[in-house]
Tab-separated table of C-alpha atoms and ligand atoms in Angstrom:
chain	number	residue	atom	x	y	z
A	1	UNK	CA	-26.246	12.439	-3.052
A	2	UNK	CA	-26.405	12.497	-6.754
A	3	UNK	CA	-27.075	9.583	-8.994
A	4	UNK	CA	-27.407	10.065	-12.731
A	5	UNK	CA	-26.784	7.974	-15.779
A	6	UNK	CA	-25.299	8.929	-19.070
A	7	UNK	CA	-25.495	7.320	-22.452
A	8	UNK	CA	-22.536	5.046	-23.312
A	9	UNK	CA	-20.687	7.591	-25.477
A	10	UNK	CA	-17.258	8.612	-24.321
A	11	UNK	CA	-13.672	8.260	-25.404
A	12	UNK	CA	-11.203	6.427	-23.151
A	13	UNK	CA	-7.555	7.144	-23.444
A	14	UNK	CA	-6.533	4.161	-21.536
A	15	UNK	CA	-7.668	1.696	-18.905
A	16	UNK	CA	-5.835	2.920	-15.821
A	17	UNK	CA	-7.283	0.963	-13.024
A	18	UNK	CA	-9.428	-2.077	-12.759
A	19	UNK	CA	-11.015	-2.782	-9.449
A	20	UNK	CA	-13.406	-5.548	-8.749
A	21	UNK	CA	-15.497	-4.263	-5.911
A	22	UNK	CA	-18.566	-6.291	-6.772
A	23	UNK	CA	-19.833	-8.501	-4.051
A	24	UNK	CA	-18.062	-11.863	-4.258
A	25	UNK	CA	-19.630	-14.976	-2.847
A	26	UNK	CA	-17.492	-16.814	-0.302
A	27	UNK	CA	-17.162	-20.465	-1.469
A	28	UNK	CA	-19.171	-22.828	0.703
A	29	UNK	CA	-17.364	-24.607	3.528
A	30	UNK	CA	-16.387	-28.034	2.158
A	31	UNK	CA	-17.288	-31.254	3.864
A	32	UNK	CA	-14.157	-32.734	5.245
A	33	UNK	CA	-13.783	-36.337	6.365
A	34	UNK	CA	-12.646	-36.785	9.952
A	35	UNK	CA	-11.411	-40.280	9.111
A	36	UNK	CA	-9.178	-38.685	6.435
A	37	UNK	CA	-7.900	-36.124	8.897
A	38	UNK	CA	-7.032	-38.674	11.554
A	39	UNK	CA	-5.328	-40.943	9.026
A	40	UNK	CA	-3.313	-37.987	7.764
A	41	UNK	CA	-2.342	-37.011	11.313
A	42	UNK	CA	-1.191	-40.572	12.014
A	43	UNK	CA	1.230	-40.426	9.110
A	44	UNK	CA	2.308	-36.857	9.943
A	45	UNK	CA	3.166	-37.871	13.443
A	46	UNK	CA	5.854	-40.177	12.169
A	47	UNK	CA	7.137	-37.876	9.447
A	48	UNK	CA	10.463	-36.063	9.511
A	49	UNK	CA	8.831	-32.671	9.945
A	50	UNK	CA	7.483	-33.704	13.282
A	51	UNK	CA	10.732	-35.131	14.618
A	52	UNK	CA	11.319	-33.452	17.954
A	53	UNK	CA	7.679	-33.284	18.802
A	54	UNK	CA	6.942	-35.787	21.554
A	55	UNK	CA	4.138	-38.280	21.185
A	56	UNK	CA	2.616	-36.673	24.330
A	57	UNK	CA	2.570	-33.186	22.828
A	58	UNK	CA	1.233	-34.359	19.495
A	59	UNK	CA	-1.610	-36.348	21.023
A	60	UNK	CA	-2.498	-33.788	23.647
A	61	UNK	CA	-3.285	-31.129	21.039
A	62	UNK	CA	-4.597	-33.460	18.331
A	63	UNK	CA	-7.850	-32.077	16.974
A	64	UNK	CA	-10.985	-34.209	17.289
A	65	UNK	CA	-12.260	-33.073	13.962
A	66	UNK	CA	-11.273	-30.906	10.955
A	67	UNK	CA	-12.308	-27.279	10.732
A	68	UNK	CA	-13.845	-26.726	7.251
A	69	UNK	CA	-14.009	-22.933	7.753
A	70	UNK	CA	-10.221	-22.599	7.325
A	71	UNK	CA	-10.349	-24.283	3.901
A	72	UNK	CA	-13.138	-21.873	2.999
A	73	UNK	CA	-10.889	-18.990	4.048
A	74	UNK	CA	-7.875	-20.502	2.200
A	75	UNK	CA	-9.752	-20.125	-1.020
A	76	UNK	CA	-11.159	-16.671	-0.432
A	77	UNK	CA	-8.950	-13.627	0.084
A	78	UNK	CA	-11.200	-10.536	-0.037
A	79	UNK	CA	-8.458	-7.938	0.532
A	80	UNK	CA	-7.289	-8.351	-2.997
A	81	UNK	CA	-10.602	-7.155	-4.349
A	82	UNK	CA	-10.840	-3.917	-2.385
A	83	UNK	CA	-9.995	-0.544	-3.778
A	84	UNK	CA	-6.905	0.834	-2.097
A	85	UNK	CA	-8.877	3.784	-0.566
A	86	UNK	CA	-11.369	1.356	1.032
A	87	UNK	CA	-8.538	-0.693	2.415
A	88	UNK	CA	-6.653	2.210	3.890
A	89	UNK	CA	-9.669	4.128	5.296
A	90	UNK	CA	-10.585	1.167	7.448
A	91	UNK	CA	-7.003	0.432	8.609
A	92	UNK	CA	-5.960	4.039	9.247
A	93	UNK	CA	-8.960	5.809	10.745
A	94	UNK	CA	-9.280	8.338	13.572
A	95	UNK	CA	-10.047	5.658	16.064
A	96	UNK	CA	-6.875	3.682	15.317
A	97	UNK	CA	-4.739	6.841	15.459
A	98	UNK	CA	-6.262	7.802	18.828
A	99	UNK	CA	-5.651	4.275	20.175
A	100	UNK	CA	-2.109	4.419	18.832
A	101	UNK	CA	-1.379	7.814	20.493
A	102	UNK	CA	-2.595	6.351	23.811
A	103	UNK	CA	-0.387	3.263	23.323
A	104	UNK	CA	2.577	5.431	22.508
A	105	UNK	CA	2.366	7.221	25.791
A	106	UNK	CA	1.523	4.089	27.763
A	107	UNK	CA	4.511	2.166	26.408
A	108	UNK	CA	6.866	5.084	25.930
A	109	UNK	CA	9.546	3.681	28.209
A	110	UNK	CA	9.487	0.216	26.602
A	111	UNK	CA	9.540	1.739	23.121
A	112	UNK	CA	12.563	3.881	24.079
A	113	UNK	CA	14.446	0.813	25.304
A	114	UNK	CA	13.521	-1.075	22.161
A	115	UNK	CA	14.746	1.774	20.045
A	116	UNK	CA	18.033	1.813	22.026
A	117	UNK	CA	18.579	-1.931	21.432
A	118	UNK	CA	17.202	-2.429	17.911
A	119	UNK	CA	17.359	1.049	16.347
A	120	UNK	CA	13.737	0.929	15.259
A	121	UNK	CA	11.659	4.140	15.548
A	122	UNK	CA	8.881	3.717	18.116
A	123	UNK	CA	6.154	4.803	15.643
A	124	UNK	CA	7.253	2.172	13.173
A	125	UNK	CA	6.823	-0.517	15.857
A	126	UNK	CA	3.452	0.967	16.796
A	127	UNK	CA	2.381	1.131	13.131
A	128	UNK	CA	2.878	-2.610	12.744
A	129	UNK	CA	1.263	-3.356	16.078
A	130	UNK	CA	-1.777	-1.196	15.202
A	131	UNK	CA	-2.331	-2.738	11.812
A	132	UNK	CA	-1.626	-6.296	12.817
A	133	UNK	CA	-3.578	-6.592	15.988
A	134	UNK	CA	-5.211	-3.190	16.725
A	135	UNK	CA	-2.607	-2.647	19.493
A	136	UNK	CA	-3.175	-6.096	20.965
A	137	UNK	CA	-6.967	-5.943	20.957
A	138	UNK	CA	-7.564	-8.306	18.033
A	139	UNK	CA	-5.639	-11.499	18.222
A	140	UNK	CA	-7.867	-13.963	16.387
A	141	UNK	CA	-9.889	-16.610	18.038
A	142	UNK	CA	-9.413	-19.783	15.993
A	143	UNK	CA	-7.728	-22.641	17.846
A	144	UNK	CA	-4.352	-22.869	16.103
A	145	UNK	CA	-3.929	-26.598	16.249
A	146	UNK	CA	-7.349	-27.322	14.667
A	147	UNK	CA	-6.642	-24.776	11.884
A	148	UNK	CA	-3.121	-25.930	11.121
A	149	UNK	CA	-3.952	-29.647	11.302
A	150	UNK	CA	-6.828	-29.111	8.872
A	151	UNK	CA	-4.705	-27.052	6.516
A	152	UNK	CA	-1.951	-29.762	6.738
A	153	UNK	CA	-4.314	-32.478	5.481
A	154	UNK	CA	-6.666	-30.872	2.972
A	155	UNK	CA	-6.598	-28.691	-0.136
A	156	UNK	CA	-3.646	-26.505	-1.301
A	157	UNK	CA	-0.281	-25.753	0.369
A	158	UNK	CA	-0.255	-28.709	2.693
A	159	UNK	CA	3.573	-28.953	2.728
A	160	UNK	CA	3.792	-25.311	4.000
A	161	UNK	CA	1.086	-25.739	6.650
A	162	UNK	CA	2.622	-29.049	7.882
A	163	UNK	CA	5.766	-27.104	8.777
A	164	UNK	CA	3.717	-24.491	10.549
A	165	UNK	CA	1.767	-27.132	12.440
A	166	UNK	CA	4.947	-28.724	13.653
A	167	UNK	CA	6.335	-25.318	14.649
A	168	UNK	CA	3.191	-24.443	16.599
A	169	UNK	CA	3.553	-27.633	18.573
A	170	UNK	CA	7.251	-26.843	19.193
A	171	UNK	CA	6.305	-23.439	20.639
A	172	UNK	CA	3.982	-25.019	23.201
A	173	UNK	CA	6.375	-27.849	23.904
A	174	UNK	CA	9.156	-25.266	24.555
A	175	UNK	CA	6.923	-23.530	27.104
A	176	UNK	CA	6.955	-20.099	25.451
A	177	UNK	CA	3.222	-19.835	25.071
A	178	UNK	CA	0.416	-21.628	26.913
A	179	UNK	CA	-1.659	-23.960	24.753
A	180	UNK	CA	-4.829	-22.102	25.656
A	181	UNK	CA	-3.316	-18.900	24.161
A	182	UNK	CA	-2.599	-20.614	20.826
A	183	UNK	CA	-5.455	-19.005	18.916
A	184	UNK	CA	-5.234	-16.831	15.903
A	185	UNK	CA	-6.183	-16.205	12.286
A	186	UNK	CA	-7.434	-18.995	10.061
A	187	UNK	CA	-3.919	-19.421	8.618
A	188	UNK	CA	-2.182	-19.731	11.946
A	189	UNK	CA	-0.848	-16.231	12.594
A	190	UNK	CA	-1.150	-15.512	16.259
A	191	UNK	CA	-0.379	-13.151	19.100
A	192	UNK	CA	-0.024	-9.341	19.142
A	193	UNK	CA	2.509	-9.438	16.276
A	194	UNK	CA	0.452	-12.047	14.273
A	195	UNK	CA	3.577	-14.031	13.581
A	196	UNK	CA	3.289	-17.432	11.838
A	197	UNK	CA	4.815	-20.181	14.094
A	198	UNK	CA	7.978	-20.326	11.849
A	199	UNK	CA	8.472	-16.546	12.196
A	200	UNK	CA	7.940	-16.892	15.933
A	201	UNK	CA	10.713	-19.504	16.216
A	202	UNK	CA	13.055	-17.415	14.073
A	203	UNK	CA	12.422	-13.947	15.451
A	204	UNK	CA	10.511	-13.750	18.697
A	205	UNK	CA	12.398	-12.334	21.658
A	206	UNK	CA	11.917	-12.214	25.421
A	207	UNK	CA	12.092	-8.532	26.294
A	208	UNK	CA	10.491	-8.519	29.768
A	209	UNK	CA	13.047	-10.982	31.046
A	210	UNK	CA	10.735	-13.742	32.350
A	211	UNK	CA	12.425	-16.354	30.220
A	212	UNK	CA	9.422	-16.837	27.865
A	213	UNK	CA	8.739	-15.325	24.541
A	214	UNK	CA	5.095	-14.568	25.092
A	215	UNK	CA	3.745	-12.673	22.130
A	216	UNK	CA	0.190	-13.121	23.363
A	217	UNK	CA	0.336	-11.679	26.891
A	218	UNK	CA	3.501	-9.634	27.027
A	219	UNK	CA	3.448	-6.241	25.202
A	220	UNK	CA	7.227	-5.704	25.720
A	221	UNK	CA	7.924	-9.175	24.141
A	222	UNK	CA	5.555	-8.404	21.263
A	223	UNK	CA	6.978	-4.936	20.501
A	224	UNK	CA	10.573	-6.028	20.712
A	225	UNK	CA	9.869	-9.024	18.566
A	226	UNK	CA	8.347	-6.689	15.937
A	227	UNK	CA	11.467	-4.504	16.081
A	228	UNK	CA	13.632	-7.622	15.706
A	229	UNK	CA	11.597	-8.737	12.722
A	230	UNK	CA	12.094	-5.403	10.994
A	231	UNK	CA	15.837	-5.394	11.748
A	232	UNK	CA	16.297	-8.920	10.402
A	233	UNK	CA	14.476	-7.897	7.231
A	234	UNK	CA	16.940	-5.013	6.578
A	235	UNK	CA	15.611	-2.053	8.599
A	236	UNK	CA	17.918	1.010	8.473
A	237	UNK	CA	18.367	2.893	11.729
A	238	UNK	CA	17.457	6.531	11.443
A	239	UNK	CA	15.759	6.337	8.045
A	240	UNK	CA	12.106	7.277	7.436
A	241	UNK	CA	9.984	4.807	5.504
A	242	UNK	CA	9.552	7.321	2.770
A	243	UNK	CA	7.277	10.272	1.964
A	244	UNK	CA	4.184	11.216	0.186
A	245	UNK	CA	5.469	13.231	-2.775
A	246	UNK	CA	4.318	15.452	-5.570
A	247	UNK	CA	5.114	14.356	-9.093
A	248	UNK	CA	6.225	16.947	-11.631
A	249	UNK	CA	3.398	17.754	-14.043
A	250	UNK	CA	4.633	15.765	-17.013
A	251	UNK	CA	6.080	12.778	-15.247
A	252	UNK	CA	4.630	9.420	-16.374
A	253	UNK	CA	7.005	6.880	-14.759
A	254	UNK	CA	6.104	3.400	-13.540
A	255	UNK	CA	5.012	2.439	-10.058
A	256	UNK	CA	7.695	-0.074	-8.989
A	257	UNK	CA	8.851	-0.520	-5.449
A	258	UNK	CA	11.910	-2.414	-6.559
A	259	UNK	CA	13.165	0.300	-8.840
A	260	UNK	CA	15.159	2.309	-6.290
A	261	UNK	CA	17.041	5.435	-7.273
A	262	UNK	CA	19.077	8.000	-5.350
A	263	UNK	CA	17.202	10.920	-3.871
A	264	UNK	CA	19.199	13.192	-6.160
A	265	UNK	CA	17.664	11.384	-9.071
A	266	UNK	CA	14.193	12.238	-7.821
A	267	UNK	CA	15.155	15.852	-7.042
A	268	UNK	CA	16.479	16.233	-10.580
A	269	UNK	CA	13.232	14.831	-11.961
A	270	UNK	CA	11.361	17.610	-10.178
A	271	UNK	CA	9.857	15.682	-7.289
A	272	UNK	CA	9.028	17.493	-4.018
A	273	UNK	CA	7.212	16.482	-0.850
A	274	UNK	CA	3.427	16.446	-1.323
A	275	UNK	CA	3.142	19.855	0.371
A	276	UNK	CA	5.718	21.346	-1.993
A	277	UNK	CA	8.742	21.414	0.287
A	278	UNK	CA	11.978	19.981	-1.116
A	279	UNK	CA	12.840	16.293	-0.569
A	280	UNK	CA	14.821	15.766	2.647
A	281	UNK	CA	18.246	14.159	2.778
A	282	UNK	CA	17.585	11.413	5.289
A	283	UNK	CA	16.723	8.616	2.892
A	284	UNK	CA	19.491	6.924	0.899
A	285	UNK	CA	17.441	5.422	-1.914
A	286	UNK	CA	13.821	5.340	-2.794
A	287	UNK	CA	11.328	4.026	-5.361
A	288	UNK	CA	8.149	5.550	-6.604
A	289	UNK	CA	4.843	3.833	-5.921
A	290	UNK	CA	1.380	5.029	-7.011
A	291	UNK	CA	-1.162	2.631	-5.529
A	292	UNK	CA	-4.103	4.145	-7.460
A	293	UNK	CA	-2.337	5.060	-10.615
A	294	UNK	CA	-0.927	8.285	-12.017
A	295	UNK	CA	-3.676	10.563	-10.664
A	296	UNK	CA	-3.711	9.438	-7.064
A	297	UNK	CA	-1.307	9.900	-4.211
A	298	UNK	CA	2.372	9.102	-5.012
A	299	UNK	CA	5.070	7.986	-2.596
A	300	UNK	CA	8.806	7.588	-2.582
A	301	UNK	CA	9.546	4.620	-0.444
A	302	UNK	CA	12.878	3.424	0.998
A	303	UNK	CA	14.270	0.282	2.457
A	304	UNK	CA	12.252	0.536	5.671
A	305	UNK	CA	9.031	0.467	3.672
A	306	UNK	CA	10.242	-2.875	2.260
A	307	UNK	CA	10.571	-4.212	5.836
A	308	UNK	CA	6.863	-3.406	6.381
A	309	UNK	CA	6.134	-5.019	3.129
A	310	UNK	CA	7.927	-8.213	4.182
A	311	UNK	CA	5.427	-8.495	7.029
A	312	UNK	CA	2.557	-9.249	4.677
A	313	UNK	CA	3.653	-8.997	1.007
A	314	UNK	CA	1.210	-6.234	0.125
A	315	UNK	CA	2.165	-2.633	-0.755
A	316	UNK	CA	-1.217	-1.328	0.431
A	317	UNK	CA	-0.611	-3.103	3.757
A	318	UNK	CA	2.849	-1.551	4.093
A	319	UNK	CA	1.443	1.812	3.163
A	320	UNK	CA	-1.129	1.425	5.982
A	321	UNK	CA	1.689	0.854	8.510
A	322	UNK	CA	3.746	3.702	7.052
A	323	UNK	CA	0.822	6.165	7.099
A	324	UNK	CA	-0.289	5.179	10.587
A	325	UNK	CA	3.328	5.629	11.853
A	326	UNK	CA	3.394	9.145	10.389
A	327	UNK	CA	0.126	10.110	12.090
A	328	UNK	CA	1.375	8.728	15.420
A	329	UNK	CA	4.633	10.750	14.999
A	330	UNK	CA	2.543	13.844	14.529
A	331	UNK	CA	0.087	12.719	17.215
A	332	UNK	CA	-2.726	14.144	15.149
A	333	UNK	CA	-5.852	12.146	14.415
A	334	UNK	CA	-7.869	15.035	12.995
A	335	UNK	CA	-7.058	14.282	9.366
A	336	UNK	CA	-6.226	10.752	8.253
A	337	UNK	CA	-6.163	11.444	4.431
A	338	UNK	CA	-3.132	11.844	2.312
A	339	UNK	CA	-2.427	15.318	0.886
A	340	UNK	CA	-3.281	14.152	-2.633
A	341	UNK	CA	-6.819	12.798	-2.863
A	342	UNK	CA	-7.609	9.324	-4.159
A	343	UNK	CA	-8.933	9.387	-7.741
A	344	UNK	CA	-12.520	8.767	-6.667
A	345	UNK	CA	-15.501	10.928	-5.782
A	346	UNK	CA	-16.616	8.198	-3.338
A	347	UNK	CA	-13.881	7.648	-0.806
A	348	UNK	CA	-13.784	4.879	1.806
A	349	UNK	CA	-15.262	4.900	5.279
A	350	UNK	CA	-13.848	4.551	8.816
A	351	UNK	CA	-14.604	1.548	11.055
A	352	UNK	CA	-17.061	3.826	13.028
A	353	UNK	CA	-18.894	4.683	9.831
A	354	UNK	CA	-18.980	0.971	8.984
A	355	UNK	CA	-20.610	0.311	12.327
A	356	UNK	CA	-23.132	3.074	11.666
A	357	UNK	CA	-23.963	1.530	8.323
A	358	UNK	CA	-24.376	-1.909	9.931
A	359	UNK	CA	-26.659	-0.526	12.641
A	360	UNK	CA	-28.746	1.276	10.017
A	361	UNK	CA	-29.025	-1.930	7.981
A	362	UNK	CA	-30.067	-3.865	11.148
A	363	UNK	CA	-32.646	-1.193	11.926
A	364	UNK	CA	-33.991	-1.491	8.340
A	365	UNK	CA	-34.436	-5.214	8.852
A	366	UNK	CA	-31.376	-6.629	7.082
A	367	UNK	CA	-29.499	-9.515	8.624
A	368	UNK	CA	-25.902	-8.448	8.797
A	369	UNK	CA	-24.840	-10.540	11.773
A	370	UNK	CA	-23.187	-8.516	14.538
A	371	UNK	CA	-22.139	-4.789	14.330
A	372	UNK	CA	-18.390	-5.097	14.285
A	373	UNK	CA	-17.253	-2.454	11.846
A	374	UNK	CA	-16.009	-5.051	9.390
A	375	UNK	CA	-17.633	-4.960	5.998
A	376	UNK	CA	-17.725	-8.704	5.414
A	377	UNK	CA	-19.899	-10.864	3.164
A	378	UNK	CA	-23.107	-10.535	5.136
A	379	UNK	CA	-22.820	-6.715	5.268
A	380	UNK	CA	-21.904	-6.489	1.611
A	381	UNK	CA	-24.772	-8.661	0.655
A	382	UNK	CA	-27.190	-6.549	2.731
A	383	UNK	CA	-25.832	-3.355	1.218
A	384	UNK	CA	-26.315	-4.754	-2.267
A	385	UNK	CA	-29.952	-5.662	-1.457
A	386	UNK	CA	-30.576	-2.232	0.031
A	387	UNK	CA	-29.003	-0.533	-2.954
A	388	UNK	CA	-31.102	-2.429	-5.479
A	389	UNK	CA	-34.342	-1.955	-3.521
A	390	UNK	CA	-33.637	1.803	-3.118
A	391	UNK	CA	-32.542	2.389	-6.658
A	392	UNK	CA	-28.922	3.216	-5.754
A	393	UNK	CA	-26.432	2.527	-8.508
A	394	UNK	CA	-24.171	0.771	-8.858
A	395	UNK	CA	-25.685	-1.937	-6.601
A	396	UNK	CA	-22.178	-3.300	-5.946
A	397	UNK	CA	-22.416	-3.964	-2.195
A	398	UNK	CA	-19.628	-1.430	-1.552
A	399	UNK	CA	-19.686	0.716	1.550
A	400	UNK	CA	-18.252	4.086	0.499
A	401	UNK	CA	-18.990	7.661	1.640
A	402	UNK	CA	-21.910	7.973	-0.765
A	403	UNK	CA	-23.663	4.897	0.575
A	404	UNK	CA	-22.889	6.025	4.059
A	405	UNK	CA	-24.635	9.388	3.455
A	406	UNK	CA	-27.475	7.728	1.604
A	407	UNK	CA	-28.411	5.295	4.374
A	408	UNK	CA	-27.746	7.830	7.202
A	409	UNK	CA	-30.036	10.369	5.530
A	410	UNK	CA	-32.794	7.850	4.958
A	411	UNK	CA	-32.567	6.428	8.453
A	412	UNK	CA	-32.596	9.859	10.140
A	413	UNK	CA	-35.361	11.373	7.932
A	414	UNK	CA	-37.394	8.182	8.194
A	415	UNK	CA	-38.899	9.083	4.859
A	416	UNK	CA	-38.539	7.622	1.374
A	417	UNK	CA	-35.335	8.877	-0.140
A	418	UNK	CA	-35.451	10.713	-3.383
A	419	UNK	CA	-33.682	7.956	-5.185
A	420	UNK	CA	-36.260	5.431	-4.142
A	421	UNK	CA	-38.800	7.306	-6.302
A	422	UNK	CA	-36.710	6.242	-9.290
A	423	UNK	CA	-36.606	2.601	-8.374
A	424	UNK	CA	-35.817	0.580	-11.477
A	425	UNK	CA	-37.535	-2.585	-12.482
A	426	UNK	CA	-34.830	-4.903	-11.193
A	427	UNK	CA	-35.366	-8.509	-10.298
A	428	UNK	CA	-35.025	-9.231	-6.640
A	429	UNK	CA	-31.940	-11.183	-5.668
A	430	UNK	CA	-32.557	-14.923	-6.028
A	431	UNK	CA	-30.182	-15.538	-3.180
A	432	UNK	CA	-27.875	-13.273	-1.251
A	433	UNK	CA	-26.512	-10.895	-3.861
A	434	UNK	CA	-27.143	-13.096	-6.815
A	435	UNK	CA	-28.882	-11.507	-9.717
A	436	UNK	CA	-30.150	-12.982	-12.894
A	437	UNK	CA	-30.784	-10.224	-15.425
A	438	UNK	CA	-32.412	-10.323	-18.788
A	439	UNK	CA	-30.041	-9.167	-21.527
A	440	UNK	CA	-31.707	-5.799	-21.936
A	441	UNK	CA	-31.166	-4.957	-18.300
A	442	UNK	CA	-27.574	-6.135	-18.543
A	443	UNK	CA	-27.101	-3.643	-21.399
A	444	UNK	CA	-28.631	-0.914	-19.245
A	445	UNK	CA	-26.349	-1.878	-16.400
A	446	UNK	CA	-23.399	-1.457	-18.724
A	447	UNK	CA	-24.564	1.993	-19.543
A	448	UNK	CA	-24.773	3.303	-16.053
A	449	UNK	CA	-21.827	5.567	-15.739
A	450	UNK	CA	-20.964	7.860	-12.942
A	451	UNK	CA	-18.790	10.793	-13.831
A	452	UNK	CA	-15.726	11.386	-11.653
A	453	UNK	CA	-12.908	13.881	-11.808
A	454	UNK	CA	-10.867	12.624	-14.651
A	455	UNK	CA	-12.418	9.199	-14.283
A	456	UNK	CA	-15.614	7.492	-15.111
A	457	UNK	CA	-16.833	4.613	-13.095
A	458	UNK	CA	-18.070	1.989	-15.545
A	459	UNK	CA	-20.271	-0.882	-14.405
A	460	UNK	CA	-19.900	-3.939	-16.651
A	461	UNK	CA	-22.717	-6.293	-17.297
A	462	UNK	CA	-21.228	-8.803	-14.816
A	463	UNK	CA	-21.206	-6.204	-12.030
A	464	UNK	CA	-17.464	-5.490	-12.229
A	465	UNK	CA	-16.589	-1.802	-11.796
A	466	UNK	CA	-13.900	-0.188	-13.780
A	467	UNK	CA	-12.414	3.268	-13.333
A	468	UNK	CA	-11.691	4.570	-16.792
A	469	UNK	CA	-9.648	7.649	-17.239
A	470	UNK	CA	-11.251	10.022	-19.705
A	471	UNK	CA	-10.224	13.039	-21.694
A	472	UNK	CA	-11.169	16.227	-19.918
A	473	UNK	CA	-12.745	17.486	-23.169
A	474	UNK	CA	-15.272	14.645	-23.416
B	1	LIG	CA1	8.803	-12.621	28.239
């Protein structure tokens, strides 16, 4: 690993990408009044939204107390602060591709029947399943009624969550899903498809024929419901989601998923597939997206990409599904990168590498909670402390390939790392990840620049990291 600093003297020709990867504190869990919750529930019970829910159902699943952690989560959405390469490297790693290949063979017959009925390519169904619930392995453990009741009575978006609370009660009252199985994400998405209750009522189907739409326990129900979701959002039978492409040298167009053009338009502009082959003829219209700007991977995406997008309203999320589906089509987990590299010299890590980092941090005496392969607040905080005490810059709490190599080297050699010899005179964190720096140190922080290919990584005084595109000559 190589850490060096340069004086603050360079010419930028434009701010291409701003990414806040600095460690962000989760807001503390609020104190919620149970009296307020119970009073709120009393009035909800008699409101129009809950018409059709019997008094018996409502009272049977009525929470005893609010769950403050869901309000905490409501006001904290870390995925919007991650670099796209960090996001994708965790969602589409070798492990998930291998799991997906196994699932593809195990459920081949079901997937064929689903394709026959809905016209959705098996790998597209698998892509959603893999990203949403890790092929049914990660369903979320929060009791849905506690979460949704709390979200219905406190903080933002109460109207929306009241609808979802009523719908969740309807699902149990209808007998589709057992109340004990109604657990999920903090926001109320549940089951192998991670549908919200309203989506469940609109789109879930019974595909195994037992008369219940059980998206928790029945894989055929979950996969067919996913296919039904994609079809209802406009999926086009026989079309790919899109392709990774190569831009012509002097093309500087915008990244805009909604700006769809004919494939002839893109051919005439000089676009090819990323490996140089000509663009195929199996996509009717496509738009150009460049998730990391002009110098990163580029994609032409069609209508079926939009159906992935409608699952979670994030292009990076849709790209994870799309990319995973391609790797499952090829049945090859040996290389999970795109053909064009991300514009960084410090790419993201897999979940296995995240686990390795967590284990190394535990071994070094840092409290990161459990080794789960998820770089959450505790792990980021521990990384930031490790970085600052070992002289690793920037001390941003980010787990990339460089940090992975640094901590793996130092834990296998069991000797002081070279960088620790240059340990700067930083103040220790006052609290997890919180620094107070004298002005002169802030100035020095701002001057720590790491050169990258075509980019410089600039650390602002407040810890924010910017990738600034620079002239090759400077
Ligand atoms: Ca069923």
